[in-house]
Amino acid sequence: MTPQSSRHMPAEMHVEGVLAPDIRDCVAACLDCYQTCLTTAMHHCLEAGGEHTEPTHFRLMMACAEICRSAAHFMLLGSDDHARLCAECARICTACADDCERLGGMTACVDACRRCAEHCRTMAQ
Amino acid sequence: MTPQSSRHMPAEMHVEGVLAPDIRDCVAACLDCYQTCLTTAMHHCLEAGGEHTEPTHFRLMMACAEICRSAAHFMLLGSDDHARLCAECARICTACADDCERLGGMTACVDACRRCAEHCRTMAQ
Amino acid sequence: MTPQSSRHMPAEMHVEGVLAPDIRDCVAACLDCYQTCLTTAMHHCLEAGGEHTEPTHFRLMMACAEICRSAAHFMLLGSDDHARLCAECARICTACADDCERLGGMTACVDACRRCAEHCRTMAQ
Amino acid sequence: MTPQSSRHMPAEMHVEGVLAPDIRDCVAACLDCYQTCLTTAMHHCLEAGGEHTEPTHFRLMMACAEICRSAAHFMLLGSDDHARLCAECARICTACADDCERLGGMTACVDACRRCAEHCRTMAQ
């Protein structure tokens, strides 16, 4: 992606041109899912209690927030390994969406997870 | 913010309603600045070399990305301490904007840092 | 800390010599506190439920884990702003220790938070 | 791992008993590798310049630091998905060790990466 011989930069950098459009969209979907999972866990789940703070569900929410945060970081770093992180992110987002659907009342989180999973699956190919 | 007695949730949560609008805008500004600083450091700066990879400048870029990532996290957590993190974030973003301006050719990064600093200063009051 | 003129490295780097001993100790205390807070929240608190998953307490545990993670990151980056992050970390660790003490049964977390607060306060001076 | 019926805690929690010994060792190896990679990149590599700040090498160092940080986080969360993260961490640590070996003068980083890769491979099985 960045050959060594490219160490000459134009006078002005356009961030928009640095990342390919599909990568930028995937980063946006990951950061949106990260925000939604973390907010939902720390507000909706903690306030609702019961099934919502059961270890298995709550840990999955937190793991989903973390993998989304980290997959976005890999894409921003320009790491060659981002595809594998995205594959893992898609898997965890899907599991999280399924679990939120099972509990009900968490449409926003389900939607963000499904959207992120779709972007990440494309990126992983 | 969340009294114990509120442990009854409506059937459906609206994430939009969980965070106050000014907090959501500040989170967005922080995550935008995080993305711009990290991308700029890992692409523009590493590819340009010279002054752009000097320890003092490069570390400031990385510190700016980290504090933006962390200030956003605090706001999403709903932590009572987010205002202090935002104050620190505003300070580092301003230093980063100044240093990018000094080097030139990094308008996108300067703009994202200034925007984030403004949102964080408001949040810190 | 790293003047431009120092861009000549010895043949072998000794990581041990890169960070000053007091900084290394503070990083160790921060990462220990991060581990203890996160583990305690995700295992002890979620399994105990009740007061342990009340939003105010649980968010403080998560905020403490995050600021410890981030303060350590700043010290490892070699950022000039690490002292301010450490000051904030000391404050949050102390609040977290107090709240864990109030609930009882969380000695390990109280100890890790107090130790980290002490190291961070020294660093902040 | 944590059945719902276990929501009764002993009076005192022993953090030492929360995570299995092999997981604790793997977390320690990951956090050690994270510290070493980040410190080496931000001090040794930035100060040495030349090959050490070439995009491909430097990004690999940063990706290695991030995956170690995140794999540790997954283990601390008690996430069922930690094994896959560890598998990915082992892969990236090995690539990073190889690349540091190629450049030379980075023994501490090579050692930390190899040690972490070994722990993560065991965890991934």
Coordinates of C-alpha atoms in Angstrom, one line a residue:
Chain A
M1 CA 0.0 0.0 0.0
T2 CA 2.8 2.4 0.8
P3 CA 6.0 1.6 -1.1
Q4 CA 9.2 2.8 0.5
S5 CA 9.9 4.9 -2.6
S6 CA 6.9 7.1 -1.9
R7 CA 8.6 9.2 0.8
H8 CA 7.8 12.4 -1.0
M9 CA 4.6 14.0 -0.1
P10 CA 2.4 16.5 -1.9
A11 CA 2.3 19.9 -0.2
E12 CA -1.2 19.2 1.1
M13 CA -2.6 16.0 2.3
H14 CA -6.2 15.2 1.8
V15 CA -7.3 12.8 4.5
E16 CA -10.2 11.9 2.4
G17 CA -7.9 10.4 -0.1
V18 CA -5.8 8.4 2.4
L19 CA -8.2 5.6 3.1
A20 CA -10.2 3.8 0.4
P21 CA -13.9 4.6 0.5
D22 CA -14.9 1.1 1.5
I23 CA -12.4 1.2 4.4
R24 CA -13.7 4.6 5.6
D25 CA -17.3 3.3 5.5
C26 CA -16.2 0.2 7.5
V27 CA -14.4 2.3 10.1
A28 CA -17.5 4.5 10.4
A29 CA -19.7 1.4 10.9
C30 CA -17.3 0.0 13.5
L31 CA -17.1 3.3 15.5
D32 CA -20.9 3.6 15.4
C33 CA -21.3 0.1 16.7
Y34 CA -18.7 0.7 19.4
Q35 CA -20.6 3.8 20.5
T36 CA -24.0 2.0 20.5
C37 CA -22.8 -1.1 22.3
L38 CA -21.0 0.8 25.0
T39 CA -23.7 3.3 25.6
T40 CA -26.4 0.6 25.6
A41 CA -24.4 -1.5 28.1
M42 CA -23.6 1.3 30.4
H43 CA -27.0 2.9 30.4
H44 CA -29.8 0.6 29.2
C45 CA -28.4 -2.7 30.5
L46 CA -27.1 -1.4 33.9
E47 CA -30.4 0.5 34.5
A48 CA -32.6 -2.4 33.4
G49 CA -30.7 -5.0 35.4
G50 CA -31.9 -8.6 35.5
E51 CA -31.1 -10.5 32.3
H52 CA -29.4 -7.3 31.0
T53 CA -26.6 -7.6 33.5
E54 CA -26.2 -11.3 33.3
P55 CA -22.4 -12.0 32.9
T56 CA -22.8 -13.8 29.5
H57 CA -24.8 -11.1 27.9
F58 CA -23.0 -8.1 29.4
R59 CA -19.5 -9.5 28.6
L60 CA -20.6 -10.0 25.0
M61 CA -21.7 -6.4 24.8
M62 CA -18.4 -5.2 26.1
A63 CA -16.4 -7.6 23.9
C64 CA -18.4 -6.3 20.9
A65 CA -17.5 -2.7 21.8
E66 CA -13.8 -3.6 22.2
I67 CA -13.5 -5.5 18.9
C68 CA -15.2 -2.7 17.0
R69 CA -12.9 -0.2 18.6
S70 CA -9.9 -2.3 17.7
A71 CA -10.9 -3.2 14.2
A72 CA -11.4 0.5 13.4
H73 CA -7.9 1.1 14.9
F74 CA -6.3 -1.5 12.6
M75 CA -7.9 0.1 9.5
L76 CA -6.8 3.6 10.5
L77 CA -3.2 2.2 11.2
G78 CA -3.2 0.9 7.6
S79 CA -2.3 -2.5 9.0
D80 CA -2.2 -5.4 6.5
D81 CA -3.9 -7.5 9.1
H82 CA -7.1 -5.5 9.2
A83 CA -9.0 -8.1 7.2
R84 CA -8.6 -10.7 9.8
L85 CA -9.7 -8.4 12.6
C86 CA -12.7 -7.4 10.5
A87 CA -13.6 -11.1 10.1
E88 CA -13.5 -11.5 13.8
C89 CA -15.5 -8.3 14.3
A90 CA -18.2 -9.5 12.0
R91 CA -18.5 -12.7 13.9
I92 CA -18.8 -11.1 17.3
C93 CA -21.2 -8.4 16.1
T94 CA -23.5 -11.1 14.8
A95 CA -23.4 -12.9 18.1
C96 CA -24.1 -9.7 19.9
A97 CA -27.0 -8.8 17.6
D98 CA -28.6 -12.2 18.1
D99 CA -28.3 -11.9 21.9
C100 CA -29.8 -8.4 22.0
E101 CA -32.6 -9.7 19.8
R102 CA -33.3 -12.5 22.2
L103 CA -33.6 -10.1 25.1
G104 CA -35.7 -7.6 23.1
G105 CA -36.0 -3.8 23.5
M106 CA -32.6 -3.2 22.0
T107 CA -33.3 -2.4 18.4
A108 CA -30.7 0.3 18.0
C109 CA -28.0 -2.0 19.2
V110 CA -29.2 -4.9 17.0
D111 CA -29.2 -2.6 13.9
A112 CA -25.7 -1.1 14.6
C113 CA -24.3 -4.6 15.1
R114 CA -25.9 -6.0 11.9
R115 CA -24.7 -3.0 9.9
C116 CA -21.1 -3.3 11.2
A117 CA -21.1 -7.1 10.6
E118 CA -22.0 -6.5 7.0
H119 CA -19.3 -4.0 6.4
C120 CA -16.7 -6.1 8.2
R121 CA -17.6 -9.2 6.2
T122 CA -17.1 -7.3 3.0
M123 CA -13.8 -6.0 4.2
A124 CA -12.7 -9.5 5.3
Q125 CA -13.0 -11.0 1.8
Chain B
M1 CA -27.7 10.9 36.5
T2 CA -29.1 7.5 37.1
P3 CA -30.8 7.1 40.4
Q4 CA -31.1 3.6 41.8
S5 CA -34.8 3.8 41.7
S6 CA -34.8 4.0 37.9
R7 CA -34.2 0.3 37.4
H8 CA -37.3 0.0 35.3
M9 CA -36.8 0.5 31.6
P10 CA -39.3 1.3 28.9
A11 CA -39.9 -1.5 26.5
E12 CA -37.7 0.1 23.8
M13 CA -34.6 2.1 24.4
H14 CA -33.8 5.0 22.1
V15 CA -30.0 5.4 22.0
E16 CA -30.6 8.8 20.6
G17 CA -32.2 9.8 23.9
V18 CA -29.5 8.3 26.1
L19 CA -26.8 10.9 25.7
A20 CA -27.5 14.6 25.7
P21 CA -27.1 16.3 22.3
D22 CA -24.1 18.3 23.3
I23 CA -22.4 15.2 24.6
R24 CA -23.1 13.3 21.4
D25 CA -21.7 16.1 19.3
C26 CA -18.6 16.1 21.5
V27 CA -18.1 12.3 21.2
A28 CA -18.5 12.7 17.4
A29 CA -15.8 15.5 17.3
C30 CA -13.5 13.4 19.5
L31 CA -13.8 10.3 17.3
D32 CA -13.4 12.3 14.2
C33 CA -10.2 13.9 15.6
Y34 CA -9.0 10.5 16.7
Q35 CA -9.4 9.1 13.2
T36 CA -7.8 12.1 11.6
C37 CA -4.7 12.2 13.9
L38 CA -4.1 8.5 13.7
T39 CA -4.5 8.3 9.9
T40 CA -2.4 11.4 9.4
A41 CA 0.4 10.1 11.6
M42 CA 0.4 6.6 10.1
H43 CA 0.2 7.7 6.5
H44 CA 1.1 11.3 5.9
C45 CA 3.8 11.6 8.6
L46 CA 5.4 8.2 8.1
E47 CA 5.5 8.7 4.4
A48 CA 6.8 12.2 4.5
G49 CA 9.5 11.5 7.1
G50 CA 11.9 14.2 8.2
E51 CA 10.2 16.7 10.6
H52 CA 7.0 14.6 10.4
T53 CA 8.6 11.7 12.2
E54 CA 10.6 13.7 14.7
P55 CA 9.8 12.2 18.2
T56 CA 8.3 15.4 19.6
H57 CA 5.8 15.9 16.8
F58 CA 4.9 12.3 16.2
R59 CA 4.4 11.5 19.9
L60 CA 2.1 14.5 20.2
M61 CA 0.0 13.2 17.2
M62 CA -0.2 9.8 19.0
A63 CA -1.1 11.4 22.3
C64 CA -3.8 13.5 20.7
A65 CA -5.3 10.4 19.1
E66 CA -5.3 8.5 22.4
I67 CA -6.8 11.3 24.5
C68 CA -9.6 11.8 21.9
R69 CA -10.3 8.0 22.0
S70 CA -10.3 8.0 25.8
A71 CA -12.4 11.2 26.2
A72 CA -15.0 9.8 23.9
H73 CA -15.0 6.5 25.9
F74 CA -15.6 8.5 29.2
M75 CA -18.6 10.3 27.7
L76 CA -20.0 7.0 26.4
L77 CA -19.5 5.3 29.8
G78 CA -21.5 8.2 31.3
S79 CA -18.7 8.8 33.7
D80 CA -19.0 11.8 36.0
D81 CA -15.4 12.6 35.3
H82 CA -15.8 13.2 31.6
A83 CA -15.5 17.0 32.0
R84 CA -11.9 16.8 33.3
L85 CA -10.9 14.4 30.5
C86 CA -12.5 16.8 28.0
A87 CA -10.5 19.7 29.5
E88 CA -7.3 17.7 29.0
C89 CA -8.4 16.7 25.5
A90 CA -9.0 20.3 24.6
R91 CA -5.5 21.3 25.7
I92 CA -3.7 18.5 23.8
C93 CA -5.8 19.0 20.7
T94 CA -4.8 22.7 20.7
A95 CA -1.1 21.8 21.1
C96 CA -1.4 19.3 18.3
A97 CA -3.2 21.8 16.0
D98 CA -0.5 24.4 16.6
D99 CA 2.3 21.9 15.9
C100 CA 0.6 20.7 12.7
E101 CA 0.2 24.3 11.6
R102 CA 3.9 24.9 12.2
L103 CA 4.9 22.0 9.9
G104 CA 2.3 22.9 7.3
G105 CA 0.4 20.8 4.8
M106 CA -1.8 19.2 7.4
T107 CA -5.0 21.3 7.2
A108 CA -7.3 18.4 7.7
C109 CA -5.6 17.5 11.0
V110 CA -5.5 21.1 12.2
D111 CA -9.2 21.5 11.5
A112 CA -10.2 18.3 13.3
C113 CA -8.1 19.2 16.3
R114 CA -9.5 22.8 16.5
R115 CA -13.1 21.5 16.2
C116 CA -12.6 18.9 18.9
A117 CA -10.9 21.4 21.2
E118 CA -13.9 23.7 20.9
H119 CA -16.4 21.0 21.7
C120 CA -14.3 19.7 24.6
R121 CA -13.8 23.1 26.1
T122 CA -17.6 23.6 26.1
M123 CA -18.0 20.2 27.8
A124 CA -15.4 21.0 30.4
Q125 CA -17.2 24.0 31.7
Chain C
M1 CA 13.2 14.8 26.0
T2 CA 14.4 13.7 22.6
P3 CA 16.3 16.4 20.8
Q4 CA 16.5 16.1 17.0
S5 CA 20.2 15.8 17.2
S6 CA 19.8 12.4 18.9
R7 CA 18.9 10.5 15.8
H8 CA 21.8 8.1 16.2
M9 CA 21.1 5.0 18.1
P10 CA 23.4 2.6 19.7
A11 CA 23.5 -0.8 18.0
E12 CA 21.4 -2.4 20.7
M13 CA 18.5 -0.8 22.5
H14 CA 17.8 -1.6 26.1
V15 CA 14.2 -1.1 26.8
E16 CA 15.0 -1.1 30.5
G17 CA 16.9 2.1 29.9
V18 CA 14.3 3.9 27.8
L19 CA 11.9 4.7 30.6
A20 CA 13.0 6.2 33.9
P21 CA 12.5 3.7 36.8
D22 CA 9.8 5.8 38.5
I23 CA 7.8 5.9 35.2
R24 CA 8.2 2.2 34.7
D25 CA 6.9 1.6 38.2
C26 CA 3.9 3.9 37.6
V27 CA 3.1 2.1 34.3
A28 CA 3.2 -1.2 36.1
A29 CA 0.9 0.1 38.9
C30 CA -1.5 1.5 36.3
L31 CA -1.7 -1.7 34.3
D32 CA -2.1 -3.7 37.4
C33 CA -5.0 -1.5 38.5
Y34 CA -6.5 -1.7 35.0
Q35 CA -6.5 -5.5 35.2
T36 CA -7.9 -5.6 38.7
C37 CA -10.7 -3.2 38.1
L38 CA -11.8 -4.7 34.8
T39 CA -11.6 -8.3 36.1
T40 CA -13.5 -7.4 39.3
A41 CA -16.2 -5.5 37.4
M42 CA -16.7 -8.3 34.8
H43 CA -16.6 -11.2 37.2
H44 CA -17.2 -10.2 40.8
C45 CA -19.6 -7.3 40.2
L46 CA -21.6 -8.9 37.4
E47 CA -21.9 -12.2 39.4
A48 CA -22.8 -10.5 42.6
G49 CA -25.4 -8.1 41.1
G50 CA -27.4 -5.8 43.4
E51 CA -25.3 -2.8 44.5
H52 CA -22.4 -4.1 42.5
T53 CA -24.1 -3.4 39.2
E54 CA -25.7 -0.2 40.1
P55 CA -24.9 2.3 37.4
T56 CA -22.9 4.8 39.5
H57 CA -20.6 2.1 41.0
F58 CA -20.2 0.1 37.9
R59 CA -19.4 3.1 35.7
L60 CA -16.8 4.2 38.1
M61 CA -15.1 0.8 37.9
M62 CA -15.1 1.0 34.1
A63 CA -13.9 4.6 34.1
C64 CA -11.0 3.6 36.5
A65 CA -10.0 0.8 34.2
E66 CA -10.0 3.1 31.2
I67 CA -8.0 6.0 32.8
C68 CA -5.4 3.5 34.1
R69 CA -5.1 2.0 30.6
S70 CA -4.8 5.4 29.1
A71 CA -2.4 6.9 31.6
A72 CA -0.1 3.9 31.0
H73 CA -0.3 4.5 27.3
F74 CA 0.7 8.2 27.7
M75 CA 3.8 7.2 29.7
L76 CA 4.8 4.6 27.2
L77 CA 4.3 7.1 24.3
G78 CA 6.7 9.4 26.1
S79 CA 4.1 12.2 26.0
D80 CA 5.0 15.4 27.8
D81 CA 1.4 15.4 29.0
H82 CA 1.6 12.3 31.0
A83 CA 1.8 14.1 34.3
R84 CA -1.7 15.6 33.9
L85 CA -3.2 12.2 32.9
C86 CA -1.5 10.7 36.0
A87 CA -3.1 13.4 38.2
E88 CA -6.5 12.6 36.8
C89 CA -5.8 8.9 37.2
A90 CA -4.9 9.3 40.9
R91 CA -8.2 11.2 41.5
I92 CA -10.3 8.5 39.8
C93 CA -8.4 5.6 41.5
T94 CA -9.0 7.2 44.9
A95 CA -12.7 7.6 44.2
C96 CA -12.9 4.0 43.0
A97 CA -11.1 2.7 46.1
D98 CA -13.5 4.6 48.3
D99 CA -16.5 3.2 46.6
C100 CA -15.2 -0.3 46.6
E101 CA -14.5 0.0 50.3
R102 CA -18.0 1.3 50.9
L103 CA -19.5 -1.9 49.3
G104 CA -17.0 -4.2 51.0
G105 CA -15.6 -7.5 49.9
M106 CA -13.3 -6.0 47.3
T107 CA -10.0 -5.7 49.0
A108 CA -7.9 -6.6 46.0
C109 CA -9.5 -3.8 44.0
V110 CA -9.1 -1.3 46.8
D111 CA -5.5 -2.1 47.2
A112 CA -4.7 -1.9 43.5
C113 CA -6.5 1.5 43.3
R114 CA -4.7 2.9 46.3
R115 CA -1.3 1.7 45.1
C116 CA -1.9 3.2 41.6
A117 CA -3.1 6.5 43.0
E118 CA 0.1 6.8 45.1
H119 CA 2.3 6.2 42.1
C120 CA 0.3 8.5 39.9
R121 CA 0.3 11.3 42.5
T122 CA 4.1 11.2 42.6
M123 CA 4.3 11.2 38.8
A124 CA 1.9 14.2 38.7
Q125 CA 4.2 16.5 40.8
Chain D
M1 CA -18.7 -20.0 32.4
T2 CA -20.9 -18.1 34.8
P3 CA -24.3 -19.7 35.2
Q4 CA -27.1 -17.3 36.3
S5 CA -27.5 -19.4 39.4
S6 CA -24.1 -18.3 40.7
R7 CA -25.3 -14.8 41.7
H8 CA -24.2 -15.3 45.2
M9 CA -20.7 -14.2 46.0
P10 CA -18.4 -15.1 48.9
A11 CA -17.8 -12.3 51.3
E12 CA -14.4 -11.7 49.9
M13 CA -13.3 -12.0 46.3
H14 CA -9.8 -13.2 45.5
V15 CA -8.8 -11.7 42.1
E16 CA -6.1 -14.4 42.0
G17 CA -8.8 -17.0 41.8
V18 CA -10.9 -15.3 39.2
L19 CA -8.7 -16.0 36.1
A20 CA -7.2 -19.4 35.5
P21 CA -3.3 -19.3 35.9
D22 CA -2.6 -19.9 32.2
I23 CA -4.9 -17.0 31.3
R24 CA -3.2 -14.7 33.8
D25 CA 0.2 -15.6 32.4
C26 CA -1.1 -14.9 28.9
V27 CA -2.5 -11.5 29.9
A28 CA 0.9 -10.7 31.5
A29 CA 2.8 -11.7 28.3
C30 CA 0.4 -9.6 26.2
L31 CA 0.7 -6.5 28.3
D32 CA 4.5 -6.9 28.5
C33 CA 4.6 -7.2 24.7
Y34 CA 2.3 -4.2 24.3
Q35 CA 4.6 -2.1 26.5
T36 CA 7.7 -3.2 24.8
C37 CA 6.4 -2.7 21.2
L38 CA 4.9 0.7 22.0
T39 CA 8.0 2.0 23.9
T40 CA 10.3 0.6 21.2
A41 CA 8.3 2.3 18.4
M42 CA 8.0 5.6 20.1
H43 CA 11.6 5.9 21.4
H44 CA 14.0 3.6 19.5
C45 CA 12.3 3.7 16.1
L46 CA 11.4 7.4 16.0
E47 CA 14.9 8.3 17.3
A48 CA 16.7 6.0 14.9
G49 CA 14.7 6.9 11.9
G50 CA 15.5 5.5 8.4
E51 CA 14.3 1.9 8.1
H52 CA 12.8 2.1 11.6
T53 CA 10.2 4.6 10.6
E54 CA 9.4 3.0 7.2
P55 CA 5.6 2.8 7.1
T56 CA 5.5 -1.0 6.8
H57 CA 7.7 -1.7 9.8
F58 CA 6.3 1.0 12.0
R59 CA 2.7 0.1 11.3
L60 CA 3.4 -3.5 12.2
M61 CA 4.9 -2.4 15.5
M62 CA 1.8 -0.3 16.2
A63 CA -0.6 -3.1 15.1
C64 CA 1.3 -5.5 17.4
A65 CA 0.9 -3.2 20.3
E66 CA -2.8 -2.8 19.6
I67 CA -3.6 -6.5 19.2
C68 CA -1.7 -7.3 22.4
R69 CA -3.7 -4.6 24.3
S70 CA -6.9 -5.9 22.9
A71 CA -6.2 -9.6 23.4
A72 CA -5.4 -8.9 27.1
H73 CA -8.7 -6.9 27.3
F74 CA -10.7 -9.9 26.0
M75 CA -9.2 -12.3 28.5
L76 CA -9.9 -9.8 31.3
L77 CA -13.5 -9.4 30.2
G78 CA -13.9 -13.2 30.4
S79 CA -15.1 -13.2 26.8
D80 CA -15.7 -16.6 25.1
D81 CA -14.0 -15.2 22.0
H82 CA -10.6 -14.6 23.6
A83 CA -9.1 -17.7 21.9
R84 CA -9.6 -16.3 18.4
L85 CA -8.1 -13.0 19.4
C86 CA -5.1 -14.8 20.9
A87 CA -4.7 -16.8 17.7
E88 CA -4.5 -13.5 15.8
C89 CA -2.3 -12.0 18.4
A90 CA 0.2 -14.9 18.0
R91 CA 0.3 -14.4 14.3
I92 CA 1.0 -10.7 14.4
C93 CA 3.5 -11.0 17.2
T94 CA 5.5 -13.5 15.1
A95 CA 5.4 -11.2 12.1
C96 CA 6.6 -8.4 14.3
A97 CA 9.4 -10.4 15.8
D98 CA 10.6 -11.5 12.4
D99 CA 10.6 -7.9 11.1
C100 CA 12.4 -6.6 14.2
E101 CA 15.0 -9.4 13.8
R102 CA 15.5 -8.4 10.1
L103 CA 16.3 -4.8 11.2
G104 CA 18.5 -5.8 14.1
G105 CA 19.3 -4.1 17.4
M106 CA 15.8 -4.8 18.8
T107 CA 16.4 -7.9 20.9
A108 CA 14.0 -6.9 23.7
C109 CA 11.2 -6.4 21.3
V110 CA 11.9 -9.7 19.5
D111 CA 11.9 -11.5 22.8
A112 CA 8.7 -10.0 24.1
C113 CA 6.9 -10.8 20.8
R114 CA 8.1 -14.4 20.7
R115 CA 7.1 -15.0 24.4
C116 CA 3.7 -13.5 23.8
A117 CA 3.2 -15.5 20.6
E118 CA 3.9 -18.7 22.5
H119 CA 1.5 -17.9 25.3
C120 CA -1.2 -16.9 22.8
R121 CA -0.8 -20.0 20.7
T122 CA -1.3 -22.2 23.8
M123 CA -4.4 -20.1 24.6
A124 CA -5.8 -20.4 21.1
Q125 CA -5.9 -24.2 21.1

